[in-house]
CSV table of C-alpha atoms in Angstrom, one decimal:
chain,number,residue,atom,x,y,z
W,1,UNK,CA,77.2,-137.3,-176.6
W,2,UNK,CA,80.0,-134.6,-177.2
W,3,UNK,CA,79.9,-131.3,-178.0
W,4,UNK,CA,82.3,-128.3,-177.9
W,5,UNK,CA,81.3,-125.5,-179.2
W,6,UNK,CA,81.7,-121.2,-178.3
W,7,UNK,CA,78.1,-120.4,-176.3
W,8,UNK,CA,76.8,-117.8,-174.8
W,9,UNK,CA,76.1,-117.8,-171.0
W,10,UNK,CA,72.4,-117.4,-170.3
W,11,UNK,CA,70.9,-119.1,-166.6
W,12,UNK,CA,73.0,-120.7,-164.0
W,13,UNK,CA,71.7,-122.7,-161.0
W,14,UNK,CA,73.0,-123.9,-157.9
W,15,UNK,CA,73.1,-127.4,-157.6
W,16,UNK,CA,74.6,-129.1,-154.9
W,17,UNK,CA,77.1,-127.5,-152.6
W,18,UNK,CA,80.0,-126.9,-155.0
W,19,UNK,CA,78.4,-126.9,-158.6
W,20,UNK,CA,76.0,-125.2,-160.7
W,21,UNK,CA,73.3,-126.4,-163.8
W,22,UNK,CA,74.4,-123.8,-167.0
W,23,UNK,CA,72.3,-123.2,-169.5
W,24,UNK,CA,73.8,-121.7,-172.4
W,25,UNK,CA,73.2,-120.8,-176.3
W,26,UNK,CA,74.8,-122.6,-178.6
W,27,UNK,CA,74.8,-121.8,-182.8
W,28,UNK,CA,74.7,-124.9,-184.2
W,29,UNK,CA,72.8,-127.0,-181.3
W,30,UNK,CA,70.6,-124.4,-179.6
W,31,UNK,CA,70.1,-124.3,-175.9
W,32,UNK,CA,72.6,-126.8,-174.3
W,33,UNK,CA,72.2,-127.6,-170.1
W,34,UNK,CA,74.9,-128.8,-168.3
W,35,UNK,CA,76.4,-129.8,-165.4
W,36,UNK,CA,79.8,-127.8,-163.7
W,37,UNK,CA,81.5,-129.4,-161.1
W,38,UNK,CA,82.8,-126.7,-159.2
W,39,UNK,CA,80.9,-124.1,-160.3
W,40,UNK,CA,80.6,-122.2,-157.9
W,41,UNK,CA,84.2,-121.8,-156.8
W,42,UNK,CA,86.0,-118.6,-156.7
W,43,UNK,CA,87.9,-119.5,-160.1
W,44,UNK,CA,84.1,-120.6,-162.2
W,45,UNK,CA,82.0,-118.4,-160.7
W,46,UNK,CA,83.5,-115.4,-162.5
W,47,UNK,CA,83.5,-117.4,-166.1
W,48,UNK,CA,80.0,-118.6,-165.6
W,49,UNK,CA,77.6,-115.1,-165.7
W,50,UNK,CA,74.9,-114.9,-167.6
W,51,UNK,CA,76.0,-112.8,-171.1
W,52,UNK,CA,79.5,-114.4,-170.9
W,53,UNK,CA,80.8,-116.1,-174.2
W,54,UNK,CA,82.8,-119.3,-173.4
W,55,UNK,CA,83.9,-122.2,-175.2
W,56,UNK,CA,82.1,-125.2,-173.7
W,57,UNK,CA,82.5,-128.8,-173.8
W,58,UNK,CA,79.5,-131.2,-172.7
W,59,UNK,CA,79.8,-134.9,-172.3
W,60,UNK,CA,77.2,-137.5,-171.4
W,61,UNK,CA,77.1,-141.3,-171.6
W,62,UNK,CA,73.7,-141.2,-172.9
W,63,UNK,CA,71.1,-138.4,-174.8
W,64,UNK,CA,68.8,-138.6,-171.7
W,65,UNK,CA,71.8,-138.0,-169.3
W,66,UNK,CA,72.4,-134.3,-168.0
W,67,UNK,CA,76.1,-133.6,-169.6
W,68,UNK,CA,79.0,-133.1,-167.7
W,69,UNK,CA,80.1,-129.6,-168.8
W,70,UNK,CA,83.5,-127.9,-168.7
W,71,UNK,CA,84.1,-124.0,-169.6
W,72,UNK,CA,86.6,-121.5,-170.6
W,73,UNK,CA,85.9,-118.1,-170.9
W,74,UNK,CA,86.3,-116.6,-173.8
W,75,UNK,CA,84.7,-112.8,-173.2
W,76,UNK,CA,83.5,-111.8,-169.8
W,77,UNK,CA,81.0,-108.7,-170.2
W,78,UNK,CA,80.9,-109.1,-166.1
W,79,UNK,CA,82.0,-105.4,-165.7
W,80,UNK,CA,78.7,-104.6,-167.4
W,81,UNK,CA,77.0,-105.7,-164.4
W,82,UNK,CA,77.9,-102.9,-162.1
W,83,UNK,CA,76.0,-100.6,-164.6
W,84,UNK,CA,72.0,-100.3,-164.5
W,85,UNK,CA,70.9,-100.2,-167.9
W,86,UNK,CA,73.7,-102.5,-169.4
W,87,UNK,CA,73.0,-105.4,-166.5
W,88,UNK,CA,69.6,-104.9,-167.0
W,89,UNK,CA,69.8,-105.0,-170.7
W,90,UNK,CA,71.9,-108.5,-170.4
W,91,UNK,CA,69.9,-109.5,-167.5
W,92,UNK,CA,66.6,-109.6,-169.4
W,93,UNK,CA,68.1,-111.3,-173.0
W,94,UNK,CA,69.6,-114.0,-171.4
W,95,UNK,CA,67.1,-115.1,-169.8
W,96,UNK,CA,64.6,-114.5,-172.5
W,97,UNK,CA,66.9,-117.1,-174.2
W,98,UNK,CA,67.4,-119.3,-171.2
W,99,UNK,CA,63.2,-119.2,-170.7
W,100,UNK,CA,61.4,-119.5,-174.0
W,101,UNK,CA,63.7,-121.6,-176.7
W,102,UNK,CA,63.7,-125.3,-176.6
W,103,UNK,CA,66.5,-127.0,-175.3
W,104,UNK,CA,68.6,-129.4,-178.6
W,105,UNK,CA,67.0,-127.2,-181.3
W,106,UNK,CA,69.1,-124.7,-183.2
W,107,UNK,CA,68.5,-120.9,-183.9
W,108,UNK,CA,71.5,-119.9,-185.4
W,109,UNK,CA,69.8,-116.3,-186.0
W,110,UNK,CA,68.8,-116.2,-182.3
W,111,UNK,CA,72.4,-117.0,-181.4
W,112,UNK,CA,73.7,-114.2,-183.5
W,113,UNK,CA,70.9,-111.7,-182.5
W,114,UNK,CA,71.7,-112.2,-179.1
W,115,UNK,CA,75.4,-112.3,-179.7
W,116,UNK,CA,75.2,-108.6,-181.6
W,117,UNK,CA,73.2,-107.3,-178.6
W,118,UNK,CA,75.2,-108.3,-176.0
W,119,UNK,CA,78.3,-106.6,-178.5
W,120,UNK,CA,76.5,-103.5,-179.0
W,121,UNK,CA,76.2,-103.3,-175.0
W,122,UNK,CA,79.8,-104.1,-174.6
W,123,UNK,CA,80.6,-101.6,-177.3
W,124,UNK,CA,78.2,-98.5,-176.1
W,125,UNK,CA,76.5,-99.7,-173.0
W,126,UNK,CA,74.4,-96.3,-173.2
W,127,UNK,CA,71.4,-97.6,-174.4
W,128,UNK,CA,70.9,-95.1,-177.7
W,129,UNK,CA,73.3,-98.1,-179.1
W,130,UNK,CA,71.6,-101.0,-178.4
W,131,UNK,CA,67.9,-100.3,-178.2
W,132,UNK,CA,67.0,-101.4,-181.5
W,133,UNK,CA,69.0,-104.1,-181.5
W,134,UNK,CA,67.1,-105.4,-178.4
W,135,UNK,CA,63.5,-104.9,-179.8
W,136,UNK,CA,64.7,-106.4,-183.1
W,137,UNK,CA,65.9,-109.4,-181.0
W,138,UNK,CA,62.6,-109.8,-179.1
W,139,UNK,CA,60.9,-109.5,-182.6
W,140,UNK,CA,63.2,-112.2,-183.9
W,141,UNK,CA,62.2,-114.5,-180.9
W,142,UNK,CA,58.2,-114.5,-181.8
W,143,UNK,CA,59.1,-114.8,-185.3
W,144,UNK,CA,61.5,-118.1,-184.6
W,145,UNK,CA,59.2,-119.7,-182.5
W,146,UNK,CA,56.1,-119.2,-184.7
W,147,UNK,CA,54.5,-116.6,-183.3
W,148,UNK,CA,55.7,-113.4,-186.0
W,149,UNK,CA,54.5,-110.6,-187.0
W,150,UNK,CA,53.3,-109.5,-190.6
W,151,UNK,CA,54.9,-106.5,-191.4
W,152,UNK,CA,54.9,-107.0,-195.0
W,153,UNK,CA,51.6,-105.2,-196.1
W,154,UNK,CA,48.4,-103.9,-194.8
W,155,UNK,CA,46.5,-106.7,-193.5
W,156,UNK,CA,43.4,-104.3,-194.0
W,157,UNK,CA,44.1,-103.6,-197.6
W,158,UNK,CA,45.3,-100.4,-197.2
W,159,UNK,CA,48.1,-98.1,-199.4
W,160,UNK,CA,51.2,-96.2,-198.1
W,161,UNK,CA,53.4,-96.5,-195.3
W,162,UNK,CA,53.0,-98.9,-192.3
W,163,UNK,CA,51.8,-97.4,-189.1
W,164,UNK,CA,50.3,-100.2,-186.7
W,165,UNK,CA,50.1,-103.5,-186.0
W,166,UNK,CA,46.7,-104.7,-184.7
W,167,UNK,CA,47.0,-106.5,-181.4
W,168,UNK,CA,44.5,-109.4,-182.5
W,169,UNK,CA,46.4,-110.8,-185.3
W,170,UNK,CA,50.0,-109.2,-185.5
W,171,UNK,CA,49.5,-108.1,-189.1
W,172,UNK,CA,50.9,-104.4,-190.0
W,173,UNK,CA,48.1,-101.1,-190.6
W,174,UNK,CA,48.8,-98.6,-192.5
W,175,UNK,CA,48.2,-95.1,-191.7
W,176,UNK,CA,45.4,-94.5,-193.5
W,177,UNK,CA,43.8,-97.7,-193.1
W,178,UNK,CA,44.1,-97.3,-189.1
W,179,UNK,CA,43.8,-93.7,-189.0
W,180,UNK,CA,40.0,-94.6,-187.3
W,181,UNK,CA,40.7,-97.1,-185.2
W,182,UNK,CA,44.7,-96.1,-183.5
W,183,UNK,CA,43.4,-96.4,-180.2
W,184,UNK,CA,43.0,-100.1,-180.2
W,185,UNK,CA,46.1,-100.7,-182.9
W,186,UNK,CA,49.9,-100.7,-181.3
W,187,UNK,CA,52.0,-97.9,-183.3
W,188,UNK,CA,54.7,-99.7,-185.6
W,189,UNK,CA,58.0,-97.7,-185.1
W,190,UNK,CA,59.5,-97.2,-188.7
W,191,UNK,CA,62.5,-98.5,-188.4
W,192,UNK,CA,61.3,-101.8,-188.0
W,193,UNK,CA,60.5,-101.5,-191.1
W,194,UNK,CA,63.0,-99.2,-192.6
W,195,UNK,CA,66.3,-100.1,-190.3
W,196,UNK,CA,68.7,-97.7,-189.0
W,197,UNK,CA,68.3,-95.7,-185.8
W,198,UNK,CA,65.4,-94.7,-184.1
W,199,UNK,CA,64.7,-91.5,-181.2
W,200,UNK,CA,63.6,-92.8,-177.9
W,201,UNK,CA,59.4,-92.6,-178.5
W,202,UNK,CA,60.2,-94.9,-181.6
W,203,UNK,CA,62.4,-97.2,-179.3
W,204,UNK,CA,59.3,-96.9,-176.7
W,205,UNK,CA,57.0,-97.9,-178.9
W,206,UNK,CA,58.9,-101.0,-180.3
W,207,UNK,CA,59.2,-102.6,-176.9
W,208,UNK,CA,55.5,-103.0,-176.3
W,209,UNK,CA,54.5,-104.0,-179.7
W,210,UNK,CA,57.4,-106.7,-178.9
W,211,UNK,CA,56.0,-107.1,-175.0
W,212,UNK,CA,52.3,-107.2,-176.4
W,213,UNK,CA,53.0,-110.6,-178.2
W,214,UNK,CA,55.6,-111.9,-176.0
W,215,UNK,CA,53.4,-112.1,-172.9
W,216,UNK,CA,50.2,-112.9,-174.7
W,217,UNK,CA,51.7,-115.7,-177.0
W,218,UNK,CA,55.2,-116.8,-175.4
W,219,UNK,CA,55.4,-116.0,-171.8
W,220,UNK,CA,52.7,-117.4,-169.8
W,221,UNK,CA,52.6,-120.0,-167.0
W,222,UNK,CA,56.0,-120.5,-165.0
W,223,UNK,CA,58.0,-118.7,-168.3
W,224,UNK,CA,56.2,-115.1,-167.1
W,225,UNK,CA,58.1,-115.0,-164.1
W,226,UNK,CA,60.9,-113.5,-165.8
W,227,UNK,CA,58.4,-110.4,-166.9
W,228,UNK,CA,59.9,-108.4,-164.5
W,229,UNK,CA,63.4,-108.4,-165.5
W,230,UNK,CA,62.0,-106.7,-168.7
W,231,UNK,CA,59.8,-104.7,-166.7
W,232,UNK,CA,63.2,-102.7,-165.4
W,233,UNK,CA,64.5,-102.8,-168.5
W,234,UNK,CA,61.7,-100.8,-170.1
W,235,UNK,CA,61.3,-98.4,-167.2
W,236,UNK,CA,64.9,-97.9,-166.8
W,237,UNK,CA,64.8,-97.2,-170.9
W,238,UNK,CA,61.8,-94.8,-170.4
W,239,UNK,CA,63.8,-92.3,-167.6
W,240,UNK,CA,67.0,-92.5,-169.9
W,241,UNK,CA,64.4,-91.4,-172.9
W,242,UNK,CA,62.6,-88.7,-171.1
């Protein structure tokens, strides 16, 4: 096995008393683990932080064998990490990555989803320029792993414009159609539908239609540990937007 490729940074273990296990997304392999000798030495452990893009080379005898991985940073978003939002924002996308995709299979839209979020943070880490980008990310994630939402019509039957999405079956409402029933539907923020910006209620109101799905359908067992990294994402979002 060889492989060297750019990926982006997303869990790192200690292992050992010098080196670390990386896990890192990759475009045209998926989720790569590796082994760094050294990894936790003053020179690596500045190169290997979770939202980091590095070039990485893994090599292994054998397909079953954890690959010995070497790395050079190619873009260190490490100053985010002094920053609330933006670490929390980085924090919470990595390891969604890190968490929920199987390791060897490729997402090339993942990779990039997660590779214009963590360039939107860089480039505007207030979160007015990023928010979307995040909720469309997390909606990307159920959709990529079988679990998306049908936002192409009313599932009810109903005409006009969009409005909910009904919490039993991810399909989209429309206003009309769920006018009678809104308590028990999640509101579908327009520009999920219509793209563009959105104010902060909108942005609000995207992360827990996302959150509804990814903890019933994706994040269960060991994998809803890393709930509460989203959980101060959201709440920090929620001060910023009120």
């Amino acid at each position: 096995m060889h492989i060297e490729t750019q990926a982006i940074v997303c869990a790192v273990r200690a292992h050992g008393e010098h080196g670390a296990i990386v896990r890192a997304l990759t475009a045209e392999t998926g989720l790569i683990a590796g082994y760094v000798r050294g990894g936790r030495s003053r020179r690596l452990k500045p190169v290997l932080v979770p939202g980091n893009l590095v070039r990485g080379d893994w090599r292994a005898r054998t397909d079953e064998q954890l690959p010995a991985l070497t790395v050079e940073l190619i873009e260190s978003r490490a100053a985010l990490l002094g920053e609330a939002l933006p670490a929390a924002a980085i924090d919470w996308g990595t390891a969604l990555a890190a968490v929920a995709l199987p390791e060897g299979q490729a997402y090339p839209r993942l990779y990039a989803a997660l590779d214009g979020v963590l360039a939107a943070v860089a480039a505007a880490p207030a979160a007015r320029g990023w928010a979307t980008a995040l909720v469309r990310y997390e909606l990307l994630m159920l959709a990529e792993l079988g679990f998306g939402l049908d936002l192409s019509g009313c599932v009810a039957g109903g005409e006009g414009a969009l409005a909910f999405v009904s919490p039993k079956n991810g399909g989209a409402v429309s206003a009309a159609a769920g006018a009678p029933y809104r308590d028990r539907l999640l509101p579908l923020p327009s520009f999920l539908i219509e793209g563009g910006s959105a104010d902060w209620p909108d942005v609000l109101d995207g992360l827990k239609l996302t959150g509804t799905f990814l903890e019933r359908d994706l994040l269960h067992g060991r994998a809803a540990d890393i709930l509460a990294a989203r959980e101060r994402l959201v709440e920090r979002i929620r001060r910023v937007g009120t």
